Coordinates of C-alpha atoms in Angstrom, one line a residue:
M1 CA 0.0 0.0 0.0
Y2 CA 1.2 3.5 -0.9
L3 CA 0.4 6.0 1.9
D4 CA 0.4 9.5 0.5
K5 CA -2.1 11.3 2.7
P6 CA -2.7 11.6 6.4
L7 CA -4.6 8.8 8.0
K8 CA -5.3 8.2 11.7
E9 CA -7.2 6.2 14.3
H10 CA -9.6 3.6 12.8
N11 CA -8.9 4.5 9.1
L12 CA -5.2 4.0 9.6
L13 CA -5.5 0.8 11.6
Q14 CA -7.9 -0.6 9.0
A15 CA -5.6 0.3 6.2
I16 CA -2.7 -1.5 7.9
A17 CA -4.9 -4.5 8.8
R18 CA -6.1 -4.9 5.1
T19 CA -2.5 -4.6 3.9
N20 CA -1.3 -7.3 6.4
R21 CA -4.1 -9.7 5.5
T22 CA -2.5 -12.9 4.4
Y23 CA -3.6 -15.6 1.9
E24 CA -1.9 -18.4 0.0
G25 CA 1.3 -16.9 -1.5
K26 CA 1.1 -13.7 0.7
T27 CA 2.6 -13.8 4.1
Y28 CA 3.0 -10.0 4.9
G29 CA 2.0 -6.5 3.8
L30 CA 4.3 -3.8 2.6
I31 CA 3.5 -0.1 3.2
V32 CA 5.4 2.6 1.4
D33 CA 4.9 5.7 3.6
Y34 CA 5.3 8.8 1.4
F35 CA 3.5 11.1 3.9
G36 CA 5.4 10.2 7.0
V37 CA 2.6 8.8 9.1
S38 CA 4.9 6.1 10.4
K39 CA 7.0 8.7 12.2
F40 CA 4.3 9.6 14.5
L41 CA 2.4 6.2 14.5
E42 CA 1.6 6.3 18.3
K43 CA 0.1 9.7 18.0
A44 CA -2.0 8.7 14.9
L45 CA -3.3 5.7 16.9
A46 CA -3.6 7.4 20.2
I47 CA -7.1 6.2 20.8
F48 CA -5.9 2.6 21.0
S49 CA -3.9 0.9 23.7
K50 CA -0.2 0.2 23.0
Q51 CA -0.9 -3.5 23.4
D52 CA -3.6 -3.4 20.6
I53 CA -1.2 -1.8 18.1
Q54 CA 2.0 -3.4 19.0
G55 CA 3.7 -4.8 15.9
A56 CA 1.0 -3.4 13.5
L57 CA 3.6 -1.5 11.6
L58 CA 7.4 -2.1 11.7
P59 CA 10.2 -0.5 9.8
I60 CA 11.7 -2.6 7.0
E61 CA 15.0 -2.4 8.8
S62 CA 13.6 -4.7 11.5
E63 CA 13.7 -7.6 8.9
L64 CA 17.3 -7.2 8.1
P65 CA 18.6 -9.6 10.9
K66 CA 16.2 -12.3 9.7
L67 CA 17.4 -11.7 6.1
K68 CA 21.0 -12.1 7.2
Q69 CA 20.3 -15.3 9.1
A70 CA 18.3 -16.8 6.2
H71 CA 21.1 -15.9 3.8
R72 CA 23.7 -17.5 5.9
K73 CA 21.6 -20.7 6.2
A74 CA 21.1 -21.0 2.5
M75 CA 24.7 -20.3 1.5
S76 CA 26.1 -22.7 4.2
F77 CA 25.4 -25.7 1.9
F78 CA 28.3 -24.5 -0.3
D79 CA 30.8 -23.3 2.3
Y80 CA 33.5 -25.7 1.1
I81 CA 32.7 -25.7 -2.6
N82 CA 34.1 -23.7 -5.4
R83 CA 31.0 -21.7 -6.3
S84 CA 32.3 -21.0 -9.8
D85 CA 32.0 -24.8 -10.4
A86 CA 28.3 -25.1 -11.0
D87 CA 28.4 -28.9 -11.4
A88 CA 30.1 -29.3 -8.0
C89 CA 27.5 -27.2 -6.4
V90 CA 24.8 -29.3 -7.9
Q91 CA 26.5 -32.4 -6.7
V92 CA 26.1 -31.2 -3.1
L93 CA 22.3 -31.5 -3.5
E94 CA 22.4 -35.0 -4.8
P95 CA 21.1 -36.6 -1.5
E96 CA 17.4 -36.2 -1.3
D97 CA 17.5 -35.2 2.3
V98 CA 20.0 -32.5 1.6
R99 CA 17.9 -31.1 -1.2
H100 CA 14.9 -31.0 1.1
E101 CA 16.8 -29.0 3.7
F102 CA 18.2 -26.7 1.1
E103 CA 14.9 -26.1 -0.4
K104 CA 13.5 -25.0 3.0
A105 CA 16.5 -22.6 3.4
F106 CA 16.2 -21.2 -0.1
K107 CA 12.5 -20.5 0.3
E108 CA 13.0 -18.8 3.6
F109 CA 15.8 -16.6 2.1
S110 CA 13.8 -15.8 -1.0
K111 CA 10.8 -14.8 1.2
R112 CA 13.0 -12.4 3.1
M113 CA 14.5 -11.0 -0.1
D114 CA 11.1 -10.5 -1.8
M115 CA 10.0 -8.6 1.4
I116 CA 12.9 -6.1 1.2
L117 CA 13.5 -5.7 -2.5
P118 CA 14.0 -3.2 -4.1
N119 CA 15.3 -1.5 -1.0
P120 CA 19.0 -0.9 -1.2
E121 CA 19.4 -2.9 2.0
A122 CA 18.9 -6.1 -0.1
S123 CA 21.6 -5.2 -2.6
P124 CA 24.5 -7.2 -0.8
Y125 CA 22.5 -10.4 -1.1
V126 CA 21.3 -10.2 -4.8
E127 CA 24.2 -12.0 -6.4
D128 CA 24.0 -14.8 -3.9
L129 CA 20.2 -15.1 -4.6
K130 CA 21.1 -15.4 -8.4
F131 CA 23.7 -18.1 -7.5
L132 CA 21.3 -20.1 -5.4
G133 CA 18.5 -19.8 -8.0
K134 CA 20.8 -21.1 -10.7
V135 CA 22.1 -24.0 -8.7
R136 CA 18.6 -24.9 -7.6
Q137 CA 17.3 -24.9 -11.2
M138 CA 20.2 -27.1 -12.4
A139 CA 19.6 -29.5 -9.5
K140 CA 15.8 -29.7 -10.2
T141 CA 16.6 -30.5 -13.8
L142 CA 19.2 -33.1 -13.2
Y143 CA 17.6 -34.8 -10.2
R144 CA 14.0 -34.5 -11.6
D145 CA 12.8 -33.2 -8.3
E146 CA 9.3 -31.9 -8.6
Q147 CA 9.4 -30.6 -5.0
M148 CA 11.8 -27.9 -6.0
D149 CA 9.0 -25.5 -7.1
I150 CA 9.6 -21.8 -7.4
S151 CA 5.9 -20.9 -7.6
E152 CA 5.9 -20.2 -3.8
C153 CA 8.5 -17.5 -4.3
G154 CA 7.5 -13.8 -4.5
E155 CA 7.2 -12.2 -8.0
K156 CA 10.2 -10.0 -7.5
V157 CA 12.4 -12.9 -6.7
K158 CA 11.0 -15.1 -9.4
Q159 CA 11.7 -12.3 -12.0
L160 CA 15.2 -11.7 -10.7
I161 CA 16.0 -15.4 -10.9
A162 CA 14.4 -15.9 -14.3
E163 CA 16.3 -13.0 -15.8
H164 CA 19.6 -14.4 -14.4
L165 CA 18.9 -17.9 -15.7
Y166 CA 18.2 -16.4 -19.2
A167 CA 21.4 -14.4 -19.1
E168 CA 23.4 -17.5 -18.0
S169 CA 21.7 -19.7 -20.7
V170 CA 20.6 -22.1 -18.0
E171 CA 18.0 -24.4 -19.5
V172 CA 14.6 -24.2 -17.6
I173 CA 12.7 -27.4 -18.0
H174 CA 9.1 -27.5 -16.7
E175 CA 8.7 -31.2 -17.4
P176 CA 11.4 -33.8 -17.3
I177 CA 12.6 -35.0 -20.7
D178 CA 11.3 -38.5 -21.2
I179 CA 14.1 -41.0 -21.1
L180 CA 12.5 -43.0 -23.9
S181 CA 12.5 -40.0 -26.3
N182 CA 15.1 -38.9 -28.8
K183 CA 15.3 -35.5 -27.0
F184 CA 17.0 -37.3 -24.1
D185 CA 19.8 -38.5 -26.5
E186 CA 20.2 -34.9 -27.6
R187 CA 20.5 -33.8 -24.0
L188 CA 23.1 -36.4 -23.3
E189 CA 25.2 -35.2 -26.3
K190 CA 25.2 -31.7 -24.8
A191 CA 26.6 -33.0 -21.5
P192 CA 30.0 -31.5 -20.9
S193 CA 31.7 -34.6 -19.6
K194 CA 31.3 -38.4 -19.1
E195 CA 30.5 -37.7 -15.4
A196 CA 27.6 -35.4 -16.4
Q197 CA 26.3 -38.0 -18.8
A198 CA 26.4 -40.6 -16.2
A199 CA 24.6 -38.4 -13.7
E200 CA 22.0 -37.5 -16.2
M201 CA 21.2 -41.1 -17.0
E202 CA 21.4 -42.2 -13.4
H203 CA 18.7 -39.8 -12.3
A204 CA 16.6 -40.3 -15.4
I205 CA 16.6 -44.0 -14.7
R206 CA 15.7 -43.4 -11.1
H207 CA 12.8 -41.2 -12.1
E208 CA 11.5 -43.7 -14.6
I209 CA 11.6 -46.5 -12.0
K210 CA 9.8 -44.3 -9.5
V211 CA 7.1 -43.5 -12.0
K212 CA 6.6 -46.9 -13.4
L213 CA 7.3 -49.3 -10.5
E214 CA 3.6 -49.9 -10.0
E215 CA 3.2 -50.9 -13.6
N216 CA 5.8 -53.7 -13.5
P217 CA 7.2 -54.3 -10.0
V218 CA 9.3 -57.3 -11.1
Y219 CA 11.0 -55.5 -13.9
Y220 CA 11.6 -52.2 -12.3
T221 CA 12.7 -53.6 -8.9
S222 CA 15.3 -55.6 -10.9
L223 CA 16.3 -52.5 -12.7
R224 CA 16.7 -50.5 -9.5
E225 CA 18.9 -53.3 -8.0
K226 CA 21.1 -53.3 -11.1
L227 CA 21.4 -49.5 -11.0
E228 CA 22.5 -49.6 -7.3
Q229 CA 25.1 -52.3 -8.1
L230 CA 26.6 -50.1 -10.8
I231 CA 26.7 -47.0 -8.7
E232 CA 28.3 -48.9 -5.8
A233 CA 30.8 -50.5 -8.2
R234 CA 31.8 -47.0 -9.5
R235 CA 32.0 -45.7 -5.9
K236 CA 34.4 -48.4 -5.0
K237 CA 36.4 -47.7 -8.2
M238 CA 35.7 -51.1 -9.6
M239 CA 34.9 -49.6 -12.9
D240 CA 35.9 -46.3 -14.7
I241 CA 33.5 -43.6 -15.7
A242 CA 33.5 -44.7 -19.4
E243 CA 32.4 -48.2 -18.5
L244 CA 29.6 -46.8 -16.2
V245 CA 28.3 -44.6 -19.0
E246 CA 28.3 -47.6 -21.3
K247 CA 26.4 -49.8 -18.9
L248 CA 23.9 -47.1 -18.1
R249 CA 23.3 -46.6 -21.8
S250 CA 22.7 -50.3 -22.1
M251 CA 20.0 -50.0 -19.3
V252 CA 18.4 -47.0 -21.1
N253 CA 18.2 -49.1 -24.3
D254 CA 16.7 -52.0 -22.4
M255 CA 14.0 -49.8 -21.0
R256 CA 13.2 -48.6 -24.4
N257 CA 12.9 -52.1 -25.8
V258 CA 10.5 -53.5 -23.1
N259 CA 7.5 -53.4 -25.4
Q260 CA 9.4 -55.0 -28.2
Q261 CA 10.6 -57.7 -25.8
A262 CA 6.9 -58.3 -24.9
Q263 CA 5.8 -58.5 -28.5
N264 CA 8.7 -61.0 -29.3
L265 CA 7.3 -63.3 -26.6
G266 CA 3.8 -62.9 -27.9
F267 CA 2.4 -60.6 -25.2
T268 CA 0.8 -57.2 -25.2
R269 CA 2.3 -54.4 -23.1
E270 CA -0.4 -55.0 -20.5
Q271 CA 0.2 -58.8 -20.4
Y272 CA 4.0 -58.6 -20.0
P273 CA 4.2 -57.6 -16.3
F274 CA 2.0 -60.8 -15.5
Y275 CA 4.4 -62.9 -17.5
Q276 CA 7.4 -61.6 -15.6
L277 CA 5.7 -62.1 -12.3
F278 CA 5.2 -65.8 -13.1
Q279 CA 8.7 -66.0 -14.5
Q280 CA 10.2 -64.7 -11.3
I281 CA 8.4 -67.5 -9.4
L282 CA 9.3 -70.3 -11.9
P283 CA 12.4 -69.1 -13.7
D284 CA 13.4 -72.6 -15.0
E285 CA 13.2 -73.1 -18.8
E286 CA 11.1 -76.2 -18.4
H287 CA 8.2 -74.1 -17.1
K288 CA 8.2 -71.6 -20.0
D289 CA 5.3 -73.1 -21.9
A290 CA 3.2 -73.4 -18.8
I291 CA 4.0 -69.8 -17.8
D292 CA 3.1 -68.6 -21.3
A293 CA -0.2 -70.3 -21.2
L294 CA -0.9 -69.2 -17.6
T295 CA -0.3 -65.5 -18.5
H296 CA -2.8 -65.6 -21.3
L297 CA -5.4 -67.5 -19.2
V298 CA -5.1 -65.1 -16.2
T299 CA -5.2 -61.9 -18.4
D300 CA -8.2 -63.3 -20.3
I301 CA -10.0 -63.6 -17.0
I302 CA -9.1 -60.0 -16.0
A303 CA -10.0 -58.6 -19.4
E304 CA -13.4 -60.3 -19.3
E305 CA -14.2 -59.3 -15.7
S306 CA -12.9 -55.7 -16.1
Q307 CA -15.5 -54.9 -18.7
V308 CA -17.7 -53.5 -15.9
I309 CA -17.3 -49.8 -15.7
D310 CA -15.4 -48.5 -12.7
W311 CA -14.8 -52.2 -11.6
V312 CA -11.8 -51.2 -9.4
N313 CA -14.2 -49.6 -7.0
K314 CA -16.7 -52.5 -7.0
E315 CA -15.9 -55.1 -4.4
D316 CA -18.3 -57.7 -5.8
V317 CA -16.5 -57.6 -9.2
K318 CA -13.1 -57.7 -7.6
R319 CA -14.2 -60.6 -5.4
E320 CA -15.4 -62.6 -8.5
M321 CA -12.2 -61.8 -10.4
R322 CA -10.0 -62.9 -7.5
K323 CA -12.0 -66.1 -7.2
K324 CA -11.5 -67.1 -10.9
I325 CA -7.8 -66.1 -10.8
K326 CA -7.1 -68.2 -7.7
K327 CA -8.9 -71.2 -9.3
Q328 CA -6.8 -70.9 -12.4
L329 CA -3.6 -70.7 -10.3
R330 CA -4.6 -73.8 -8.4
A331 CA -4.7 -75.7 -11.6
S332 CA -1.3 -74.4 -12.7
V333 CA 2.3 -75.1 -11.7
I334 CA 2.4 -72.2 -9.3
P335 CA 3.5 -73.5 -5.8
K336 CA 0.3 -73.9 -3.6
D337 CA 1.9 -72.0 -0.6
Q338 CA 2.2 -68.9 -2.7
L339 CA -1.3 -68.8 -4.1
E340 CA -2.6 -66.0 -1.8
N341 CA 0.4 -63.8 -2.3
I342 CA 0.5 -64.2 -6.1
T343 CA -3.3 -63.6 -6.4
Q344 CA -2.9 -60.2 -4.5
Q345 CA 0.0 -59.2 -6.8
I346 CA -2.1 -60.1 -9.9
M347 CA -5.0 -58.0 -8.6
S348 CA -2.7 -55.1 -8.1
L349 CA -1.4 -55.3 -11.6
A350 CA -4.9 -55.8 -12.9
M351 CA -6.0 -52.5 -11.3
V352 CA -3.1 -50.7 -13.0
H353 CA -3.3 -52.2 -16.5
Y354 CA -7.1 -53.0 -16.9
K355 CA -8.6 -50.0 -15.1
R356 CA -11.5 -48.6 -17.0

């Protein structure tokens, strides 16, 4: 609010109260006092008790200690890092718990900065805000962390960071690039080093596993275990960076070919997770024909029973489906002591792939 005329008593207090009213995205009010009412605030509000008006209007200088503290907290994550090395700074934020703590510190600092800008008192902190905004954006892109959302920041801070990112040619990606698309290959080619390529693929694979684990628990759990083994081997220096990049590329290609692998075995994309579930239980080659047949029989039952609209929310339909699946499993080579567990896993897959 811009105050350019004399206000007092109820009018002044109501104006302050309206300005201080909070809502989502607004945590404070800012009054620019051109007239000088703030210099004789007690006199202007003389009809009220001091207790009633305490803290109603504070000078912006009172926020500076909070700004300084928030700045120190946010910058402390990079105390022992060469800040001109952006990749090294982004590496600091690789652990999810560290990113979470950094995000809290950054938002607190940006809130304080938005409160004080464009007051000259904020000037000493502007370059560090730009630095943090750049590192944060790079970390969000690399680690595909949707929690790192700048929408909660004030407009002044958002504009300042956006202009800096543009000037620095930092790519702002609002949606992660799909690991299965050709654009992901193009992104890898732009990576400045083998280490950067490995990091890009590692976190893209992690993201894909997180998103699709429910679709095919057997395949994506296996993929996650393989990824952890590779990262651990690299950490122990059991392989060089070039070998790690090659193996990660192989994993990416394998993920891209899942649907083709299903077709080669005679299954649809929806059927393949059921086949892999049965294969995990009976991996021996001698059971292959039986598993093939069981996959088709079970998915035929699911396809038939799932014709009912909104069946996933109808207990009677699910009960009948479960009953028919269990009957089919009893007549198969599946071990009898695993029937209940396997039936439940099949039902979970059915609700993902045959939901209508």
